[in-house]
mmCIF file of C-alpha atoms in Angstrom:
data_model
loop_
_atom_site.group_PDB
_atom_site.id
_atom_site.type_symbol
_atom_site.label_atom_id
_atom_site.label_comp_id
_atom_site.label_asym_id
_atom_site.label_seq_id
_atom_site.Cartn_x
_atom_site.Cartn_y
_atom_site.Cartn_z
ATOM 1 C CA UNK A 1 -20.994 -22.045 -8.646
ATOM 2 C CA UNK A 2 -23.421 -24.494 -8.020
ATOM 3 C CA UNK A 3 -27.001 -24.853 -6.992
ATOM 4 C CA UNK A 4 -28.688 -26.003 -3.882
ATOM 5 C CA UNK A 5 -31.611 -26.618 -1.989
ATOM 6 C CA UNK A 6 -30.127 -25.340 0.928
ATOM 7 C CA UNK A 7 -28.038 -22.274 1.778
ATOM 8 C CA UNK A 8 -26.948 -20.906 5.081
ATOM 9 C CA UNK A 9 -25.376 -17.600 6.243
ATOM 10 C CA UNK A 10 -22.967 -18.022 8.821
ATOM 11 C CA UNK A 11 -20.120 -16.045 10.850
ATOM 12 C CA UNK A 12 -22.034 -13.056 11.111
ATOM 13 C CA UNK A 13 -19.543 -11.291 13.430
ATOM 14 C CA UNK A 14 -20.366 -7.621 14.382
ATOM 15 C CA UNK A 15 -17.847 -5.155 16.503
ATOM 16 C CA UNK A 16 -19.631 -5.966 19.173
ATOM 17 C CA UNK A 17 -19.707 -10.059 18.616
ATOM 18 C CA UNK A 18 -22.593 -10.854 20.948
ATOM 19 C CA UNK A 19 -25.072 -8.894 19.431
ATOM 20 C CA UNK A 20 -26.340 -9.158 15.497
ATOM 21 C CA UNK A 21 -28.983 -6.717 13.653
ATOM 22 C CA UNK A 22 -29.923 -6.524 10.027
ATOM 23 C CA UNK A 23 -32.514 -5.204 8.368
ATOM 24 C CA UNK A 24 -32.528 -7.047 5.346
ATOM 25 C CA UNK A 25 -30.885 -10.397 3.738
ATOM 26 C CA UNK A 26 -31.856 -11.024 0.104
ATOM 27 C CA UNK A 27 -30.237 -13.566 -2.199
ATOM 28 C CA UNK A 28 -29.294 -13.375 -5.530
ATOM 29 C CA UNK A 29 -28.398 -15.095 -8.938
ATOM 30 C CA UNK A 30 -27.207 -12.653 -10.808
ATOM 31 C CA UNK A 31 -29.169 -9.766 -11.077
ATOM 32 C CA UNK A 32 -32.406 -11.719 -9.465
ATOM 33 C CA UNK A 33 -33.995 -11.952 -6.645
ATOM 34 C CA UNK A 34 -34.731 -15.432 -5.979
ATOM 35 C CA UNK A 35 -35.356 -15.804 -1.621
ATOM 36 C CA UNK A 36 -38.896 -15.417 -1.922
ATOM 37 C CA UNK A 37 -39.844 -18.619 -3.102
ATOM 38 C CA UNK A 38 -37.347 -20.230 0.215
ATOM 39 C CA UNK A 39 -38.561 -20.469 3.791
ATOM 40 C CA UNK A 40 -35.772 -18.823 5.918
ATOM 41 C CA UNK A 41 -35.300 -19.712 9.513
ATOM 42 C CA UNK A 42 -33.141 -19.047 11.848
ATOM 43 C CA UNK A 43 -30.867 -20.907 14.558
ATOM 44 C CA UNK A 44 -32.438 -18.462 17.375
ATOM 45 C CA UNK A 45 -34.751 -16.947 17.896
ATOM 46 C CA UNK A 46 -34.660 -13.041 17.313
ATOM 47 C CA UNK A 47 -36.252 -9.951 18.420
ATOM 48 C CA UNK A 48 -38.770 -9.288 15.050
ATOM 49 C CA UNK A 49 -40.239 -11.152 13.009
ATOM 50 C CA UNK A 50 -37.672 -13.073 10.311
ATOM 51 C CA UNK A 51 -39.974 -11.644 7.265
ATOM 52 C CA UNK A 52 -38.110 -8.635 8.340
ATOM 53 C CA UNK A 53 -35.379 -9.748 6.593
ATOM 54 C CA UNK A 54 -37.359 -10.259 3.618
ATOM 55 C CA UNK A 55 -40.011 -7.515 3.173
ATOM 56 C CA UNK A 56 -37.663 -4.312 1.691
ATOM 57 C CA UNK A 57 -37.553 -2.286 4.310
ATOM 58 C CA UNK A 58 -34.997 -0.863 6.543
ATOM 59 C CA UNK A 59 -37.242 0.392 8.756
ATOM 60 C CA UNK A 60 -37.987 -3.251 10.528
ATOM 61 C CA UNK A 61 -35.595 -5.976 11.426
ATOM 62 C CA UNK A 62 -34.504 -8.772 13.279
ATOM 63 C CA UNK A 63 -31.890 -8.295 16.749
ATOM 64 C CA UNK A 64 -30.194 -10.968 18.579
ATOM 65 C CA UNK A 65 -28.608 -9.330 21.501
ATOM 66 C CA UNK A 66 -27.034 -12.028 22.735
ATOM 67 C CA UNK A 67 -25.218 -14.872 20.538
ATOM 68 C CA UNK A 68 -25.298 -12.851 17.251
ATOM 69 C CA UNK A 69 -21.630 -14.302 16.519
ATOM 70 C CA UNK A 70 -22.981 -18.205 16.615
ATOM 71 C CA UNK A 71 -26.561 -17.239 14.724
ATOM 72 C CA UNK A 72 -27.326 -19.226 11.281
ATOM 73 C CA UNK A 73 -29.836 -18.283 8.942
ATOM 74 C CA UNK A 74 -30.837 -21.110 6.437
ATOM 75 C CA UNK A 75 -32.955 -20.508 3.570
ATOM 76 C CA UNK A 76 -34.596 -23.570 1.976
ATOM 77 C CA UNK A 77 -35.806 -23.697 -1.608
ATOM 78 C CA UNK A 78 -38.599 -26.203 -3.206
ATOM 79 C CA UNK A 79 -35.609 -26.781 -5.746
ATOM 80 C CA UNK A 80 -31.800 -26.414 -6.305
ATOM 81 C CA UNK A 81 -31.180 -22.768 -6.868
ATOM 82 C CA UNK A 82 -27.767 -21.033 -7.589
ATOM 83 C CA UNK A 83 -26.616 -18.412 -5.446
ATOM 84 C CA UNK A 84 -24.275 -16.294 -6.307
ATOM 85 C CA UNK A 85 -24.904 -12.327 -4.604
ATOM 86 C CA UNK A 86 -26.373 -10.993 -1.684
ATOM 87 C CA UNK A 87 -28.268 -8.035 -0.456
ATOM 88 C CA UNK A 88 -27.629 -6.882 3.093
ATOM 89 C CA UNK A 89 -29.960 -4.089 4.908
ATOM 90 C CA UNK A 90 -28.464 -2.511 8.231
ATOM 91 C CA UNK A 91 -30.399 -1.094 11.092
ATOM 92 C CA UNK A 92 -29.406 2.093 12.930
ATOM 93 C CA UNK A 93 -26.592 0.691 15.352
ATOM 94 C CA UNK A 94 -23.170 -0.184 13.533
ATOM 95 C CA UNK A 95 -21.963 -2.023 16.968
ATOM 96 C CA UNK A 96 -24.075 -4.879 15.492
ATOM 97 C CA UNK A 97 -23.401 -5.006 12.031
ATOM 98 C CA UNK A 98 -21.360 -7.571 10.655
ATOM 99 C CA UNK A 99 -18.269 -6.585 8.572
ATOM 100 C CA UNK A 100 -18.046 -9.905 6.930
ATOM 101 C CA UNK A 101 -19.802 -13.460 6.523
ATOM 102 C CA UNK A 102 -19.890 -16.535 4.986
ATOM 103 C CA UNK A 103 -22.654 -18.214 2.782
ATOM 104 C CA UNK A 104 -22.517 -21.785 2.303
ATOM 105 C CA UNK A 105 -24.973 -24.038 -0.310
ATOM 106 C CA UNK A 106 -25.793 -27.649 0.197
ATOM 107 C CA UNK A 107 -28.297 -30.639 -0.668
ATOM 108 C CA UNK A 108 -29.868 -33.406 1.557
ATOM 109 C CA UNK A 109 -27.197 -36.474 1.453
ATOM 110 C CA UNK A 110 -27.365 -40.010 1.626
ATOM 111 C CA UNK A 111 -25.354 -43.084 3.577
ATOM 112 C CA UNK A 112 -23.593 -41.993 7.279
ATOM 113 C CA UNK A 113 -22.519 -38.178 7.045
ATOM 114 C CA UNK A 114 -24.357 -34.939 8.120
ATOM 115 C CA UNK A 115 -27.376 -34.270 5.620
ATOM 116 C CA UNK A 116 -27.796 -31.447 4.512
ATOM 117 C CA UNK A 117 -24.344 -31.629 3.652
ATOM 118 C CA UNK A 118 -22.525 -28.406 2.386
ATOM 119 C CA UNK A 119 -19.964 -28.578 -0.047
ATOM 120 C CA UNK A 120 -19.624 -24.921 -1.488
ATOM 121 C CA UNK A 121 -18.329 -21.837 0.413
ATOM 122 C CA UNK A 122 -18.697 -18.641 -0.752
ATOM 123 C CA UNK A 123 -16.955 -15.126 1.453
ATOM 124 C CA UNK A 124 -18.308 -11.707 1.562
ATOM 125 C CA UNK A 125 -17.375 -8.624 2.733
ATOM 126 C CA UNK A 126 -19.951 -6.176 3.682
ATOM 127 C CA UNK A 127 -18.048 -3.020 3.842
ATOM 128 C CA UNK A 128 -18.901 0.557 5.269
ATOM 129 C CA UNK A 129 -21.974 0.531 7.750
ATOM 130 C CA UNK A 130 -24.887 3.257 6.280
ATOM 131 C CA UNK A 131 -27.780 3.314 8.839
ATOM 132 C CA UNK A 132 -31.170 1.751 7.435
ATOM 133 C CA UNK A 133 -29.234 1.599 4.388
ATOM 134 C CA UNK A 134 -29.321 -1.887 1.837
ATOM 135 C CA UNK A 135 -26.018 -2.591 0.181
ATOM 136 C CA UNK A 136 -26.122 -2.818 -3.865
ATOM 137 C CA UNK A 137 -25.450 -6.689 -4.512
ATOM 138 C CA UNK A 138 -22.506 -7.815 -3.136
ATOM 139 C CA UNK A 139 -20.846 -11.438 -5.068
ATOM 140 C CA UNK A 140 -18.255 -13.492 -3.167
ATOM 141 C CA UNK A 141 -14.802 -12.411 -2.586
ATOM 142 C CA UNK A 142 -12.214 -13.537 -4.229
ATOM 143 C CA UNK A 143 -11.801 -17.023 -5.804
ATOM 144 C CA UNK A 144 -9.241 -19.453 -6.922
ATOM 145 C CA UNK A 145 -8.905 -18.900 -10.559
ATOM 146 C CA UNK A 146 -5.660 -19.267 -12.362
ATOM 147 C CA UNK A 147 -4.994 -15.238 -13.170
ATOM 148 C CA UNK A 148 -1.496 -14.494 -12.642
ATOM 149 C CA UNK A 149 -0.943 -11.134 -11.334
ATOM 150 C CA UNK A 150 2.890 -9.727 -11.201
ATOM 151 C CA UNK A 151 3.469 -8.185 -7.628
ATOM 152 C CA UNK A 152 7.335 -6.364 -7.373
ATOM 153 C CA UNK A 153 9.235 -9.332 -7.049
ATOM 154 C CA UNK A 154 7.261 -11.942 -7.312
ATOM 155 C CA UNK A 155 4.108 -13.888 -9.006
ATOM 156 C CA UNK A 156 0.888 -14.386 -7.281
ATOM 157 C CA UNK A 157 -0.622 -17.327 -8.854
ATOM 158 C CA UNK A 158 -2.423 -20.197 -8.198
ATOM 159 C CA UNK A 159 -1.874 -24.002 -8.318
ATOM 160 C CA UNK A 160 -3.022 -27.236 -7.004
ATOM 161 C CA UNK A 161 -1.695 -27.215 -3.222
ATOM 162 C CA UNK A 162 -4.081 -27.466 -0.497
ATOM 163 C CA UNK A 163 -4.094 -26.288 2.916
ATOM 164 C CA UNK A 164 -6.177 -27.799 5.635
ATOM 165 C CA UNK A 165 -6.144 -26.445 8.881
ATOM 166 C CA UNK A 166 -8.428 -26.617 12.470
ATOM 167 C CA UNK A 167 -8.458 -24.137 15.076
ATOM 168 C CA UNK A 168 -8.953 -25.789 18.636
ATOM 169 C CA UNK A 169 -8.899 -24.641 22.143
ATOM 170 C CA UNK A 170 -7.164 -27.082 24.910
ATOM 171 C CA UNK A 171 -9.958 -27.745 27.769
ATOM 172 C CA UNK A 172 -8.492 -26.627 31.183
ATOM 173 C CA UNK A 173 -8.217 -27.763 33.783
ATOM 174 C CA UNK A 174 -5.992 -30.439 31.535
ATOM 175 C CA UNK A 175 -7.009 -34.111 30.813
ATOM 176 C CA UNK A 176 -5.135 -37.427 29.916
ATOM 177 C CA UNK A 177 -5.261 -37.330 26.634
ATOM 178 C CA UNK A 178 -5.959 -34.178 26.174
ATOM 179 C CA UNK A 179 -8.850 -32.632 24.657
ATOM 180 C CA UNK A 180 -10.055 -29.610 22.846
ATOM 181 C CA UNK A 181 -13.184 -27.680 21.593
ATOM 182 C CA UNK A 182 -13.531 -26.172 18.130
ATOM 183 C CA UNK A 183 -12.747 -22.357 18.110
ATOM 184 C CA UNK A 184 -13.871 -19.566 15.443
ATOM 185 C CA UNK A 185 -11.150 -17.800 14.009
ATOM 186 C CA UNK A 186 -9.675 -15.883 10.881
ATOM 187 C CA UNK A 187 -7.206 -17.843 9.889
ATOM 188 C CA UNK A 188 -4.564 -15.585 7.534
ATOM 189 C CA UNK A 189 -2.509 -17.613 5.218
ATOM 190 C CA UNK A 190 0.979 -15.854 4.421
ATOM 191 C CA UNK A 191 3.561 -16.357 2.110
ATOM 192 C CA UNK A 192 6.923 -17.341 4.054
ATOM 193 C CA UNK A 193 9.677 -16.008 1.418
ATOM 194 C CA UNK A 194 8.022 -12.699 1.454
ATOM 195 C CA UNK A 195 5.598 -12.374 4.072
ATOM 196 C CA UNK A 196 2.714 -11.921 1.441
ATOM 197 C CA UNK A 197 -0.625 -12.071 2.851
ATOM 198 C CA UNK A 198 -2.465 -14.115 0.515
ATOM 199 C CA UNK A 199 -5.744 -14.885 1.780
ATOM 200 C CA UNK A 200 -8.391 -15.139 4.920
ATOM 201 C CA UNK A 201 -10.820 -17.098 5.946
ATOM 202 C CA UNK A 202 -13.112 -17.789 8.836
ATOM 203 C CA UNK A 203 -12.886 -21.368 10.294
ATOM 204 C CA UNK A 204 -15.896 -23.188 11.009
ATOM 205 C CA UNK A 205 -17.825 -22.524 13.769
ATOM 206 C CA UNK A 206 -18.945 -25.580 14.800
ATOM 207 C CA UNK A 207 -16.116 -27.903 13.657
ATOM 208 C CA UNK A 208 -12.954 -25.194 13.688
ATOM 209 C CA UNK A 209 -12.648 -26.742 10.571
ATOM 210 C CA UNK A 210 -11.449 -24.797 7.053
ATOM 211 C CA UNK A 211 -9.009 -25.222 3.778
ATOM 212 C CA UNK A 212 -7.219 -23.413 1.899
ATOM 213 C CA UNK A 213 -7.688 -24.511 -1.754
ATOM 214 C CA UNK A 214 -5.571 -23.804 -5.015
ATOM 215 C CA UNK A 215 -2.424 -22.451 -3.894
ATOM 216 C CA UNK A 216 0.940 -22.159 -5.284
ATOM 217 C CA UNK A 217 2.634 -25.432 -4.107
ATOM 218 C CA UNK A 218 5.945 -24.377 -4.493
ATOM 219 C CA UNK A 219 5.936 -22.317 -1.723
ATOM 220 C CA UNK A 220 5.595 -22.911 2.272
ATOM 221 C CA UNK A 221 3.443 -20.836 4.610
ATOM 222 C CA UNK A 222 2.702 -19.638 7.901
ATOM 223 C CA UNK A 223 -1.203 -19.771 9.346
ATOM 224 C CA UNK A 224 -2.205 -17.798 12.037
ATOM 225 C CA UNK A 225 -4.999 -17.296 13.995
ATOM 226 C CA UNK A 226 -6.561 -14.479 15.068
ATOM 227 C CA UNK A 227 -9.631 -14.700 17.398
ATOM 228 C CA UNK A 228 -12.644 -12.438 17.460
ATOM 229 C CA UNK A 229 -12.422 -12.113 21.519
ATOM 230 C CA UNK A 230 -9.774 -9.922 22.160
ATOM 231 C CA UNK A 231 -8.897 -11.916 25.834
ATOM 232 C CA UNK A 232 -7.345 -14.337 23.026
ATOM 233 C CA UNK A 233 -3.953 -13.825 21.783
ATOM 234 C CA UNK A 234 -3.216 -15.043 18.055
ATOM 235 C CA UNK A 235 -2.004 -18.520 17.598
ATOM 236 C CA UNK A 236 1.226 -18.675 14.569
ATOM 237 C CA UNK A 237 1.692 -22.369 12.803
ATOM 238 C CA UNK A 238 4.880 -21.583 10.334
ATOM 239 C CA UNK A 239 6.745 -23.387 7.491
ATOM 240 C CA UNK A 240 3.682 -25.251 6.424
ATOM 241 C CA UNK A 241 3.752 -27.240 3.179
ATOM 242 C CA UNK A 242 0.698 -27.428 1.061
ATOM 243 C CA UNK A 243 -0.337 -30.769 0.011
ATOM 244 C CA UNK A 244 1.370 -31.245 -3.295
ATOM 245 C CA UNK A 245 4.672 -29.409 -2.362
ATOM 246 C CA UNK A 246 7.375 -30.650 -4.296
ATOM 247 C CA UNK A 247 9.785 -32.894 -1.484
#
């Protein structure tokens, strides 16, 4: 893991997905602190101050009670700092607490291309909601190193194939050509011989965009896509080969 001047919390999706409350957001290297020396703001506006979220108490916070699923919290730094653990406070509601969320690290860019631009992804899972209650610090889920693990029939390891996928929504009524908006999704990626789930992920969402990096190229796979509104059905892609499967 790398460090950044700039790191963002995104795909903060609660069980109710319009509304969003925490009571605290801390980021760690390690075992330390280090979001006190960043200026956090946020991509609306909430209800409570956004020191809330920074002050050690889960007695204050910050609500959005409407477009908690889209909000982004950026933290910037005076310096590039590694991130690698979060702290999460709740409030007393669990319909807005997220279950999961992504935290993304990037640095201002030069030439054409979106500045700052953000080129490492890290995925957390926030687990059990505890009113006014901080979690201990949570690190990333799991990552793409090369540990083989034996499952019944079958290894799980990784490998160099990639898997790039975007999740789009056709605009109705239809146009010539048609066209499409970006969707946020969690995309599962699943083993074909076996059905083996191997991994999640959100996509982007802004772009719809995500990968799946490191996997076992010797094997096809099926994507699907499961939306967070539940007037969406899933959408199935099958017998997908990674970039690097052997023809």
């Amino acid at each position: 893991m790398a460090a950044h001047k700039y790191w963002q919390a995104l795909a903060m999706v609660s069980p109710t997905p319009t509304t969003l409350e925490l009571s605290e957001f801390h980021l760690y290297a390690g075992v330390t602190r280090v979001d006190a020396a960043a200026t956090l703001t946020a991509s609306a506006a909430p209800s409570g101050a956004l020191a809330n979220l920074k002050d050690d108490s889960t007695a204050t916070g910050c609500y959005w009670a409407a477009g908690g699923d889209a909000v982004v919290l950026t933290w910037t730094f005076p310096t590039a700092q590694n991130v690698d653990g979060i702290v999460i406070g709740a409030r007393t509601t669990s319909s807005r607490y997220p279950s999961a969320l992504v935290l993304r690290g990037g640095d201002t860019a030069t030439g054409t291309g979106p500045s700052p631009e953000y080129t490492e992804t890290q995925f957390y899972g926030l687990g059990r909601f505890v009113s006014a209650t901080k979690t201990a610090v949570l690190k990333p889920l799991g990552n793409a190193s090369a540990v083989v693990v034996k499952t019944r029939d079958l290894y799980l390891c990784s490998g160099i194939g990639r898997i790039p996928f975007e999740v789009v929504k056709e605009v109705l009524p239809a146009t010539t050509p048609k066209t499409y908006t970006p969707q946020w999704a969690k995309v599962r990626l699943e083993r074909d011989i076996d059905g083996k789930v191997m991994r999640e992920q959100w996509s982007d969402p802004v772009t719809g965009l995500g990968v799946f990096e490191d996997v076992d190229e010797n094997f096809t796979y099926t994507l699907t896509a499961i939306y967070p509104d539940s007037g969406m059905r899933a959408v199935i892609a099958d017998r997908i080969k990674p970039e690097g499967y052997p023809e």
